[in-house]
PDB file of C-alpha atoms and ligand atoms in Angstrom:
ATOM      1  CA  MET A   1    -117.102 -55.869-254.415  1.00  0.00           C
ATOM      2  CA  LYS A   2    -116.416 -52.389-253.593  1.00  0.00           C
ATOM      3  CA  LYS A   3    -114.212 -53.728-250.391  1.00  0.00           C
ATOM      4  CA  THR A   4    -112.379 -56.383-252.793  1.00  0.00           C
ATOM      5  CA  LYS A   5    -111.523 -53.026-255.023  1.00  0.00           C
ATOM      6  CA  ILE A   6    -110.367 -51.050-252.148  1.00  0.00           C
ATOM      7  CA  LEU A   7    -108.596 -53.599-250.945  1.00  0.00           C
ATOM      8  CA  MET A   8    -106.884 -54.269-254.335  1.00  0.00           C
ATOM      9  CA  TYR A   9    -105.961 -51.012-254.671  1.00  0.00           C
ATOM     10  CA  VAL A  10    -104.217 -50.403-250.853  1.00  0.00           C
ATOM     11  CA  LEU A  11    -102.353 -54.219-252.104  1.00  0.00           C
ATOM     12  CA  ALA A  12    -100.861 -52.361-255.497  1.00  0.00           C
ATOM     13  CA  MET A  13    -100.228 -48.998-253.568  1.00  0.00           C
ATOM     14  CA  VAL A  14     -98.129 -51.276-251.249  1.00  0.00           C
ATOM     15  CA  LEU A  15     -96.421 -53.249-253.532  1.00  0.00           C
ATOM     16  CA  THR A  16     -95.852 -50.060-255.529  1.00  0.00           C
ATOM     17  CA  LEU A  17     -94.570 -48.267-252.167  1.00  0.00           C
ATOM     18  CA  SER A  18     -92.288 -51.328-251.197  1.00  0.00           C
ATOM     19  CA  LEU A  19     -90.893 -51.693-255.552  1.00  0.00           C
ATOM     20  CA  ALA A  20     -89.941 -48.208-255.342  1.00  0.00           C
ATOM     21  CA  ALA A  21     -88.322 -48.370-251.745  1.00  0.00           C
ATOM     22  CA  CYS A  22     -85.772 -51.170-252.751  1.00  0.00           C
ATOM     23  CA  GLY A  23     -85.060 -49.440-255.935  1.00  0.00           C
ATOM     24  CA  SER A  24     -84.142 -46.625-253.877  1.00  0.00           C
ATOM     25  CA  LYS A  25     -82.158 -48.544-251.714  1.00  0.00           C
ATOM     26  CA  GLN A  26     -80.409 -50.101-254.196  1.00  0.00           C
ATOM     27  CA  ASN A  27     -79.672 -46.905-255.953  1.00  0.00           C
ATOM     28  CA  ALA A  28     -78.063 -45.468-252.455  1.00  0.00           C
ATOM     29  CA  GLU A  29     -76.021 -48.473-252.444  1.00  0.00           C
ATOM     30  CA  SER A  30     -74.747 -48.092-255.775  1.00  0.00           C
ATOM     31  CA  GLU A  31     -73.951 -44.645-255.128  1.00  0.00           C
ATOM     32  CA  SER A  32     -72.165 -45.430-251.828  1.00  0.00           C
ATOM     33  CA  THR A  33     -70.346 -47.656-253.584  1.00  0.00           C
ATOM     34  CA  GLY A  34     -68.695 -44.860-255.622  1.00  0.00           C
ATOM     35  CA  ALA A  35     -68.187 -43.005-253.125  1.00  0.00           C
ATOM     36  CA  SER A  36     -66.513 -45.184-250.869  1.00  0.00           C
ATOM     37  CA  GLY A  37     -64.328 -47.631-253.470  1.00  0.00           C
ATOM     38  CA  GLY A  38     -64.947 -44.427-255.532  1.00  0.00           C
ATOM     39  CA  ASP A  39     -62.609 -44.342-257.637  1.00  0.00           C
ATOM     40  CA  SER A  40     -63.905 -47.564-258.992  1.00  0.00           C
ATOM     41  CA  GLN A  41     -65.482 -44.932-261.803  1.00  0.00           C
ATOM     42  CA  LYS A  42     -63.168 -42.259-261.556  1.00  0.00           C
ATOM     43  CA  GLU A  43     -60.358 -42.317-264.534  1.00  0.00           C
ATOM     44  CA  TYR A  44     -56.655 -41.502-263.579  1.00  0.00           C
ATOM     45  CA  LEU A  45     -55.323 -39.983-266.422  1.00  0.00           C
ATOM     46  CA  VAL A  46     -51.438 -41.156-267.304  1.00  0.00           C
ATOM     47  CA  GLY A  47     -48.943 -39.333-268.215  1.00  0.00           C
ATOM     48  CA  THR A  48     -46.012 -41.054-270.433  1.00  0.00           C
ATOM     49  CA  ASP A  49     -43.108 -39.643-272.740  1.00  0.00           C
ATOM     50  CA  ALA A  50     -44.292 -41.957-275.927  1.00  0.00           C
ATOM     51  CA  SER A  51     -40.827 -41.561-277.152  1.00  0.00           C
ATOM     52  CA  TYR A  52     -38.481 -44.240-275.654  1.00  0.00           C
ATOM     53  CA  ALA A  53     -39.196 -47.832-277.655  1.00  0.00           C
ATOM     54  CA  PRO A  54     -39.625 -50.421-276.210  1.00  0.00           C
ATOM     55  CA  PHE A  55     -41.350 -48.840-273.099  1.00  0.00           C
ATOM     56  CA  GLU A  56     -43.533 -46.656-274.786  1.00  0.00           C
ATOM     57  CA  SER A  57     -43.846 -45.100-277.855  1.00  0.00           C
ATOM     58  CA  MET A  58     -46.932 -44.428-280.280  1.00  0.00           C
ATOM     59  CA  THR A  59     -47.790 -46.494-283.702  1.00  0.00           C
ATOM     60  CA  ALA A  60     -48.385 -44.520-287.029  1.00  0.00           C
ATOM     61  CA  ASP A  61     -51.763 -45.034-285.927  1.00  0.00           C
ATOM     62  CA  ASN A  62     -51.243 -43.700-283.078  1.00  0.00           C
ATOM     63  CA  GLN A  63     -52.028 -46.420-280.617  1.00  0.00           C
ATOM     64  CA  PHE A  64     -50.008 -46.631-276.949  1.00  0.00           C
ATOM     65  CA  VAL A  65     -47.601 -49.453-277.302  1.00  0.00           C
ATOM     66  CA  GLY A  66     -44.433 -50.723-275.173  1.00  0.00           C
ATOM     67  CA  PHE A  67     -43.454 -52.584-271.868  1.00  0.00           C
ATOM     68  CA  ASP A  68     -45.039 -49.913-269.983  1.00  0.00           C
ATOM     69  CA  MET A  69     -48.562 -49.080-271.572  1.00  0.00           C
ATOM     70  CA  GLU A  70     -48.857 -52.939-271.004  1.00  0.00           C
ATOM     71  CA  ILE A  71     -47.875 -53.482-267.094  1.00  0.00           C
ATOM     72  CA  VAL A  72     -49.521 -50.123-266.408  1.00  0.00           C
ATOM     73  CA  GLN A  73     -52.748 -51.502-268.186  1.00  0.00           C
ATOM     74  CA  ALA A  74     -52.316 -54.739-266.132  1.00  0.00           C
ATOM     75  CA  ILE A  75     -51.313 -52.861-263.012  1.00  0.00           C
ATOM     76  CA  ALA A  76     -54.887 -51.097-263.254  1.00  0.00           C
ATOM     77  CA  ASP A  77     -56.745 -53.724-264.448  1.00  0.00           C
ATOM     78  CA  LYS A  78     -55.527 -55.744-261.014  1.00  0.00           C
ATOM     79  CA  GLY A  79     -55.561 -52.892-258.501  1.00  0.00           C
ATOM     80  CA  GLY A  80     -59.809 -51.836-259.615  1.00  0.00           C
ATOM     81  CA  PHE A  81     -58.988 -48.442-261.651  1.00  0.00           C
ATOM     82  CA  LYS A  82     -59.472 -47.182-264.975  1.00  0.00           C
ATOM     83  CA  ILE A  83     -56.775 -45.437-266.273  1.00  0.00           C
ATOM     84  CA  LYS A  84     -56.319 -43.143-269.608  1.00  0.00           C
ATOM     85  CA  LEU A  85     -52.781 -42.765-271.388  1.00  0.00           C
ATOM     86  CA  ILE A  86     -51.735 -39.277-272.579  1.00  0.00           C
ATOM     87  CA  ASN A  87     -48.865 -38.783-274.551  1.00  0.00           C
ATOM     88  CA  THR A  88     -46.963 -35.467-272.519  1.00  0.00           C
ATOM     89  CA  PRO A  89     -43.460 -34.155-272.949  1.00  0.00           C
ATOM     90  CA  TRP A  90     -40.450 -35.163-270.920  1.00  0.00           C
ATOM     91  CA  GLU A  91     -40.006 -31.883-269.964  1.00  0.00           C
ATOM     92  CA  GLY A  92     -42.025 -30.878-267.391  1.00  0.00           C
ATOM     93  CA  ILE A  93     -43.942 -34.578-266.972  1.00  0.00           C
ATOM     94  CA  PHE A  94     -43.615 -34.243-263.269  1.00  0.00           C
ATOM     95  CA  ALA A  95     -44.680 -30.768-263.235  1.00  0.00           C
ATOM     96  CA  THR A  96     -48.472 -32.210-264.460  1.00  0.00           C
ATOM     97  CA  LEU A  97     -48.993 -34.171-261.005  1.00  0.00           C
ATOM     98  CA  ASN A  98     -48.275 -31.301-258.647  1.00  0.00           C
ATOM     99  CA  SER A  99     -51.072 -29.139-261.264  1.00  0.00           C
ATOM    100  CA  GLY A 100     -53.516 -31.744-261.330  1.00  0.00           C
ATOM    101  CA  ASP A 101     -53.038 -32.666-264.888  1.00  0.00           C
ATOM    102  CA  ARG A 102     -51.964 -35.889-264.617  1.00  0.00           C
ATOM    103  CA  ASP A 103     -52.656 -38.526-261.883  1.00  0.00           C
ATOM    104  CA  ILE A 104     -49.910 -41.157-262.592  1.00  0.00           C
ATOM    105  CA  ILE A 105     -46.224 -40.971-265.160  1.00  0.00           C
ATOM    106  CA  ILE A 106     -44.943 -44.375-266.397  1.00  0.00           C
ATOM    107  CA  SER A 107     -42.485 -43.575-268.666  1.00  0.00           C
ATOM    108  CA  ALA A 108     -39.635 -45.406-267.844  1.00  0.00           C
ATOM    109  CA  VAL A 109     -38.717 -42.909-264.611  1.00  0.00           C
ATOM    110  CA  THR A 110     -35.184 -44.301-262.593  1.00  0.00           C
ATOM    111  CA  ILE A 111     -36.288 -43.228-259.230  1.00  0.00           C
ATOM    112  CA  THR A 112     -34.005 -41.091-257.750  1.00  0.00           C
ATOM    113  CA  GLU A 113     -33.078 -39.550-254.563  1.00  0.00           C
ATOM    114  CA  GLU A 114     -33.206 -35.884-255.672  1.00  0.00           C
ATOM    115  CA  ARG A 115     -36.788 -36.538-257.262  1.00  0.00           C
ATOM    116  CA  LEU A 116     -38.291 -38.548-254.302  1.00  0.00           C
ATOM    117  CA  LYS A 117     -37.459 -35.204-252.341  1.00  0.00           C
ATOM    118  CA  GLU A 118     -40.779 -34.066-254.828  1.00  0.00           C
ATOM    119  CA  TYR A 119     -42.747 -37.120-255.458  1.00  0.00           C
ATOM    120  CA  ASP A 120     -43.861 -40.857-254.616  1.00  0.00           C
ATOM    121  CA  PHE A 121     -42.773 -43.697-256.705  1.00  0.00           C
ATOM    122  CA  SER A 122     -44.340 -47.310-256.673  1.00  0.00           C
ATOM    123  CA  ASP A 123     -42.232 -50.109-255.499  1.00  0.00           C
ATOM    124  CA  PRO A 124     -39.696 -50.669-258.820  1.00  0.00           C
ATOM    125  CA  TYR A 125     -40.584 -52.695-261.367  1.00  0.00           C
ATOM    126  CA  PHE A 126     -37.715 -52.252-263.888  1.00  0.00           C
ATOM    127  CA  ASP A 127     -33.970 -53.029-263.453  1.00  0.00           C
ATOM    128  CA  ALA A 128     -32.024 -50.510-265.870  1.00  0.00           C
ATOM    129  CA  LYS A 129     -28.595 -48.644-266.247  1.00  0.00           C
ATOM    130  CA  GLN A 130     -27.300 -46.295-268.766  1.00  0.00           C
ATOM    131  CA  SER A 131     -25.694 -47.734-272.008  1.00  0.00           C
ATOM    132  CA  ILE A 132     -23.659 -45.868-274.496  1.00  0.00           C
ATOM    133  CA  ALA A 133     -24.598 -45.615-278.473  1.00  0.00           C
ATOM    134  CA  VAL A 134     -21.521 -45.153-281.091  1.00  0.00           C
ATOM    135  CA  PRO A 135     -21.354 -45.773-284.253  1.00  0.00           C
ATOM    136  CA  LYS A 136     -19.525 -49.337-285.149  1.00  0.00           C
ATOM    137  CA  THR A 137     -16.280 -47.176-285.952  1.00  0.00           C
ATOM    138  CA  SER A 138     -15.708 -45.234-283.283  1.00  0.00           C
ATOM    139  CA  SER A 139     -13.262 -45.875-280.793  1.00  0.00           C
ATOM    140  CA  VAL A 140     -14.647 -45.533-277.466  1.00  0.00           C
ATOM    141  CA  GLN A 141     -14.333 -48.612-275.177  1.00  0.00           C
ATOM    142  CA  LYS A 142     -15.987 -47.067-272.362  1.00  0.00           C
ATOM    143  CA  PHE A 143     -17.761 -44.113-270.783  1.00  0.00           C
ATOM    144  CA  ASP A 144     -14.685 -42.440-269.670  1.00  0.00           C
ATOM    145  CA  ASP A 145     -13.784 -42.066-273.323  1.00  0.00           C
ATOM    146  CA  LEU A 146     -16.239 -39.636-273.658  1.00  0.00           C
ATOM    147  CA  LYS A 147     -14.617 -36.738-272.074  1.00  0.00           C
ATOM    148  CA  ASP A 148     -13.484 -35.153-274.935  1.00  0.00           C
ATOM    149  CA  LYS A 149     -16.147 -36.435-277.406  1.00  0.00           C
ATOM    150  CA  VAL A 150     -19.513 -34.451-278.188  1.00  0.00           C
ATOM    151  CA  VAL A 151     -22.448 -36.313-276.274  1.00  0.00           C
ATOM    152  CA  GLY A 152     -26.093 -36.236-277.278  1.00  0.00           C
ATOM    153  CA  VAL A 153     -28.564 -37.147-274.763  1.00  0.00           C
ATOM    154  CA  GLN A 154     -32.482 -36.166-273.751  1.00  0.00           C
ATOM    155  CA  THR A 155     -32.467 -33.278-271.417  1.00  0.00           C
ATOM    156  CA  GLY A 156     -33.333 -33.696-267.616  1.00  0.00           C
ATOM    157  CA  THR A 157     -33.047 -37.729-267.748  1.00  0.00           C
ATOM    158  CA  THR A 158     -30.524 -40.106-265.823  1.00  0.00           C
ATOM    159  CA  GLY A 159     -28.550 -40.124-269.019  1.00  0.00           C
ATOM    160  CA  ASP A 160     -28.002 -36.012-269.132  1.00  0.00           C
ATOM    161  CA  GLU A 161     -26.814 -36.312-265.370  1.00  0.00           C
ATOM    162  CA  VAL A 162     -24.206 -38.821-266.072  1.00  0.00           C
ATOM    163  CA  VAL A 163     -22.357 -37.202-269.118  1.00  0.00           C
ATOM    164  CA  THR A 164     -22.985 -33.667-267.124  1.00  0.00           C
ATOM    165  CA  LYS A 165     -21.195 -35.068-264.014  1.00  0.00           C
ATOM    166  CA  LEU A 166     -18.405 -36.669-266.497  1.00  0.00           C
ATOM    167  CA  LEU A 167     -17.994 -33.868-268.817  1.00  0.00           C
ATOM    168  CA  GLY A 168     -18.699 -30.991-266.560  1.00  0.00           C
ATOM    169  CA  ALA A 169     -21.975 -28.579-265.984  1.00  0.00           C
ATOM    170  CA  ASP A 170     -20.793 -26.302-268.222  1.00  0.00           C
ATOM    171  CA  SER A 171     -18.863 -28.412-271.454  1.00  0.00           C
ATOM    172  CA  GLY A 172     -20.523 -27.026-274.412  1.00  0.00           C
ATOM    173  CA  ASN A 173     -20.026 -30.695-275.908  1.00  0.00           C
ATOM    174  CA  ILE A 174     -23.412 -31.838-273.935  1.00  0.00           C
ATOM    175  CA  LYS A 175     -25.858 -32.098-277.145  1.00  0.00           C
ATOM    176  CA  ARG A 176     -29.587 -31.636-274.828  1.00  0.00           C
ATOM    177  CA  LEU A 177     -32.389 -32.579-276.788  1.00  0.00           C
ATOM    178  CA  GLU A 178     -35.915 -32.799-276.023  1.00  0.00           C
ATOM    179  CA  THR A 179     -36.174 -36.448-277.197  1.00  0.00           C
ATOM    180  CA  THR A 180     -33.986 -39.761-276.635  1.00  0.00           C
ATOM    181  CA  PRO A 181     -35.120 -40.429-280.957  1.00  0.00           C
ATOM    182  CA  LEU A 182     -34.002 -36.631-281.680  1.00  0.00           C
ATOM    183  CA  ALA A 183     -30.837 -37.354-280.012  1.00  0.00           C
ATOM    184  CA  LEU A 184     -30.005 -40.518-281.673  1.00  0.00           C
ATOM    185  CA  LYS A 185     -31.098 -39.047-284.999  1.00  0.00           C
ATOM    186  CA  GLU A 186     -28.349 -36.910-284.527  1.00  0.00           C
ATOM    187  CA  LEU A 187     -25.859 -39.306-283.736  1.00  0.00           C
ATOM    188  CA  GLU A 188     -27.283 -40.706-287.508  1.00  0.00           C
ATOM    189  CA  ASN A 189     -26.180 -37.356-288.873  1.00  0.00           C
ATOM    190  CA  GLY A 190     -22.748 -36.717-287.237  1.00  0.00           C
ATOM    191  CA  GLY A 191     -24.236 -34.496-284.859  1.00  0.00           C
ATOM    192  CA  VAL A 192     -22.579 -36.083-282.035  1.00  0.00           C
ATOM    193  CA  ASP A 193     -20.572 -38.590-281.139  1.00  0.00           C
ATOM    194  CA  ALA A 194     -22.071 -41.166-278.790  1.00  0.00           C
ATOM    195  CA  VAL A 195     -25.877 -40.999-277.196  1.00  0.00           C
ATOM    196  CA  VAL A 196     -25.703 -41.526-273.620  1.00  0.00           C
ATOM    197  CA  ALA A 197     -29.323 -43.186-272.969  1.00  0.00           C
ATOM    198  CA  ASP A 198     -31.290 -46.015-270.685  1.00  0.00           C
ATOM    199  CA  ASN A 199     -29.936 -49.626-271.381  1.00  0.00           C
ATOM    200  CA  GLY A 200     -33.276 -50.823-273.037  1.00  0.00           C
ATOM    201  CA  VAL A 201     -33.946 -47.976-275.233  1.00  0.00           C
ATOM    202  CA  VAL A 202     -30.103 -47.894-277.089  1.00  0.00           C
ATOM    203  CA  ASN A 203     -29.946 -51.886-276.987  1.00  0.00           C
ATOM    204  CA  ASN A 204     -33.377 -51.415-278.754  1.00  0.00           C
ATOM    205  CA  TYR A 205     -32.705 -49.018-281.433  1.00  0.00           C
ATOM    206  CA  VAL A 206     -28.915 -50.400-282.380  1.00  0.00           C
ATOM    207  CA  LYS A 207     -30.918 -53.832-282.781  1.00  0.00           C
ATOM    208  CA  ASN A 208     -33.531 -52.560-285.149  1.00  0.00           C
ATOM    209  CA  ASN A 209     -31.658 -50.024-287.443  1.00  0.00           C
ATOM    210  CA  SER A 210     -28.709 -52.404-287.845  1.00  0.00           C
ATOM    211  CA  ASP A 211     -28.289 -50.932-291.656  1.00  0.00           C
ATOM    212  CA  LYS A 212     -27.067 -47.681-289.478  1.00  0.00           C
ATOM    213  CA  GLY A 213     -23.680 -49.205-288.224  1.00  0.00           C
ATOM    214  CA  PHE A 214     -24.420 -48.517-284.654  1.00  0.00           C
ATOM    215  CA  LYS A 215     -23.340 -50.210-281.194  1.00  0.00           C
ATOM    216  CA  THR A 216     -23.524 -50.197-278.098  1.00  0.00           C
ATOM    217  CA  VAL A 217     -21.040 -49.579-275.559  1.00  0.00           C
ATOM    218  CA  ASP A 218     -21.693 -50.562-271.610  1.00  0.00           C
ATOM    219  CA  ASP A 219     -19.766 -49.544-268.942  1.00  0.00           C
ATOM    220  CA  ALA A 220     -19.237 -50.971-265.496  1.00  0.00           C
ATOM    221  CA  SER A 221     -19.277 -47.874-263.641  1.00  0.00           C
ATOM    222  CA  PHE A 222     -22.534 -46.910-264.515  1.00  0.00           C
ATOM    223  CA  ALA A 223     -25.105 -47.412-261.344  1.00  0.00           C
ATOM    224  CA  LYS A 224     -27.522 -50.085-261.286  1.00  0.00           C
ATOM    225  CA  GLU A 225     -31.449 -47.835-261.501  1.00  0.00           C
ATOM    226  CA  SER A 226     -34.725 -48.951-261.277  1.00  0.00           C
ATOM    227  CA  TYR A 227     -37.976 -47.494-262.718  1.00  0.00           C
ATOM    228  CA  GLY A 228     -41.252 -46.618-261.155  1.00  0.00           C
ATOM    229  CA  LEU A 229     -44.527 -45.202-261.145  1.00  0.00           C
ATOM    230  CA  VAL A 230     -44.895 -41.541-259.898  1.00  0.00           C
ATOM    231  CA  THR A 231     -47.533 -39.774-258.268  1.00  0.00           C
ATOM    232  CA  LYS A 232     -48.170 -36.737-256.583  1.00  0.00           C
ATOM    233  CA  LYS A 233     -46.625 -36.677-253.080  1.00  0.00           C
ATOM    234  CA  GLY A 234     -49.143 -37.645-250.662  1.00  0.00           C
ATOM    235  CA  ASN A 235     -52.037 -39.705-252.629  1.00  0.00           C
ATOM    236  CA  LYS A 236     -51.623 -42.571-250.400  1.00  0.00           C
ATOM    237  CA  GLU A 237     -55.076 -44.124-251.889  1.00  0.00           C
ATOM    238  CA  LEU A 238     -53.411 -44.302-255.394  1.00  0.00           C
ATOM    239  CA  LEU A 239     -49.973 -45.070-254.509  1.00  0.00           C
ATOM    240  CA  ASP A 240     -51.436 -48.584-252.660  1.00  0.00           C
ATOM    241  CA  LYS A 241     -53.479 -49.443-255.692  1.00  0.00           C
ATOM    242  CA  ILE A 242     -50.767 -49.069-257.482  1.00  0.00           C
ATOM    243  CA  ASN A 243     -48.526 -50.876-255.162  1.00  0.00           C
ATOM    244  CA  ALA A 244     -51.361 -53.825-254.609  1.00  0.00           C
ATOM    245  CA  GLY A 245     -51.710 -54.250-258.581  1.00  0.00           C
ATOM    246  CA  LEU A 246     -47.705 -54.428-259.238  1.00  0.00           C
ATOM    247  CA  LYS A 247     -47.900 -57.389-256.624  1.00  0.00           C
ATOM    248  CA  ALA A 248     -50.618 -58.857-258.060  1.00  0.00           C
ATOM    249  CA  ILE A 249     -49.102 -58.557-261.838  1.00  0.00           C
ATOM    250  CA  LYS A 250     -45.972 -60.239-260.507  1.00  0.00           C
ATOM    251  CA  GLU A 251     -47.379 -63.441-258.543  1.00  0.00           C
ATOM    252  CA  ASP A 252     -49.919 -63.863-260.894  1.00  0.00           C
ATOM    253  CA  GLY A 253     -47.158 -64.194-264.062  1.00  0.00           C
ATOM    254  CA  THR A 254     -48.606 -61.451-266.053  1.00  0.00           C
ATOM    255  CA  TYR A 255     -45.300 -59.357-265.800  1.00  0.00           C
ATOM    256  CA  ASP A 256     -43.366 -62.144-266.970  1.00  0.00           C
ATOM    257  CA  THR A 257     -45.132 -62.687-269.717  1.00  0.00           C
ATOM    258  CA  ILE A 258     -44.833 -58.792-270.392  1.00  0.00           C
ATOM    259  CA  TYR A 259     -41.623 -59.046-269.853  1.00  0.00           C
ATOM    260  CA  GLN A 260     -40.984 -62.217-272.071  1.00  0.00           C
ATOM    261  CA  LYS A 261     -42.972 -60.423-274.800  1.00  0.00           C
ATOM    262  CA  TYR A 262     -40.238 -57.445-274.716  1.00  0.00           C
ATOM    263  CA  PHE A 263     -36.835 -58.347-273.242  1.00  0.00           C
ATOM    264  CA  GLY A 264     -36.851 -62.501-273.482  1.00  0.00           C
ATOM    265  CA  GLU A 265     -34.429 -64.071-276.492  1.00  0.00           C
TER     266      GLU A 265
HETATM  267  N1  LIG B 301     -34.748 -43.363-267.091  1.00  0.00           N
HETATM  268  C1  LIG B 301     -34.271 -42.286-267.340  1.00  0.00           C
HETATM  269  C2  LIG B 301     -34.651 -41.375-266.316  1.00  0.00           C
HETATM  270  O1  LIG B 301     -35.469 -41.453-265.468  1.00  0.00           O
HETATM  271  C3  LIG B 301     -35.280 -41.418-268.610  1.00  0.00           C
HETATM  272  C4  LIG B 301     -36.637 -42.218-268.944  1.00  0.00           C
HETATM  273  C5  LIG B 301     -37.134 -41.220-270.130  1.00  0.00           C
HETATM  274  N2  LIG B 301     -38.162 -41.618-270.481  1.00  0.00           N
HETATM  275  C6  LIG B 301     -38.964 -40.923-271.541  1.00  0.00           C
HETATM  276  N3  LIG B 301     -40.246 -41.745-271.660  1.00  0.00           N
HETATM  277  N4  LIG B 301     -38.284 -40.297-272.373  1.00  0.00           N
HETATM  278  O2  LIG B 301     -34.513 -40.312-266.449  1.00  0.00           O
END
């Protein structure tokens, strides 16, 4: 009787210990997944200047909407990482990568030689070029016609670059605004004769504000631009995940579905 009791006790101990060992093994396993793939738990902070419809904007109830917003979420889903979107002013948006305040920027950012010197870009995900918004009554027919006009741009954009090139760096006729909607407001108010910005944004604005009587003017001299997601220089691990996700959504049709939603007829 006594022996049986001891045996039961020993058995119970063995069972308890082996269960405990199992438990700790599981913990160790999940911890090591956490450390190596690590980043399955980590939430990457994504900066965007959400004033650039149809690529990124905020709804009345503060939700991020737009082509870029759906693309970056799809990339994260397929690339196996988590993201959090943060509305970030365009001015200084790239510097937030180096300060560690943001891990990724998606903001209809054109890949340029200048920017490539300081930051890394994903593979291109969208083609764009500059376009001109003018009142329907305007005589402007080509980019060159803006030479003696007052032109609105968003500071530090590729639109700013081309207009600065045409009018000259010290031209008093360039109105630089913090956001593109502010530049378009200037156009409405007659404060500028034209606005130069990315074609997708200009087209979207002219189409959705037909009551305001604007038209777009395109010019063959505008260079082809490509958008990319931006990361801090040297963050290869993250860039690889982004490019893998982008490749996956291009291959499985997700990219096309999102593209059709925003730019299909
Ligand atoms: N594609 C242009 C550039 O990279 C304009 C981008 C502006 N984006 C924005 N969300 N405000 O300079």
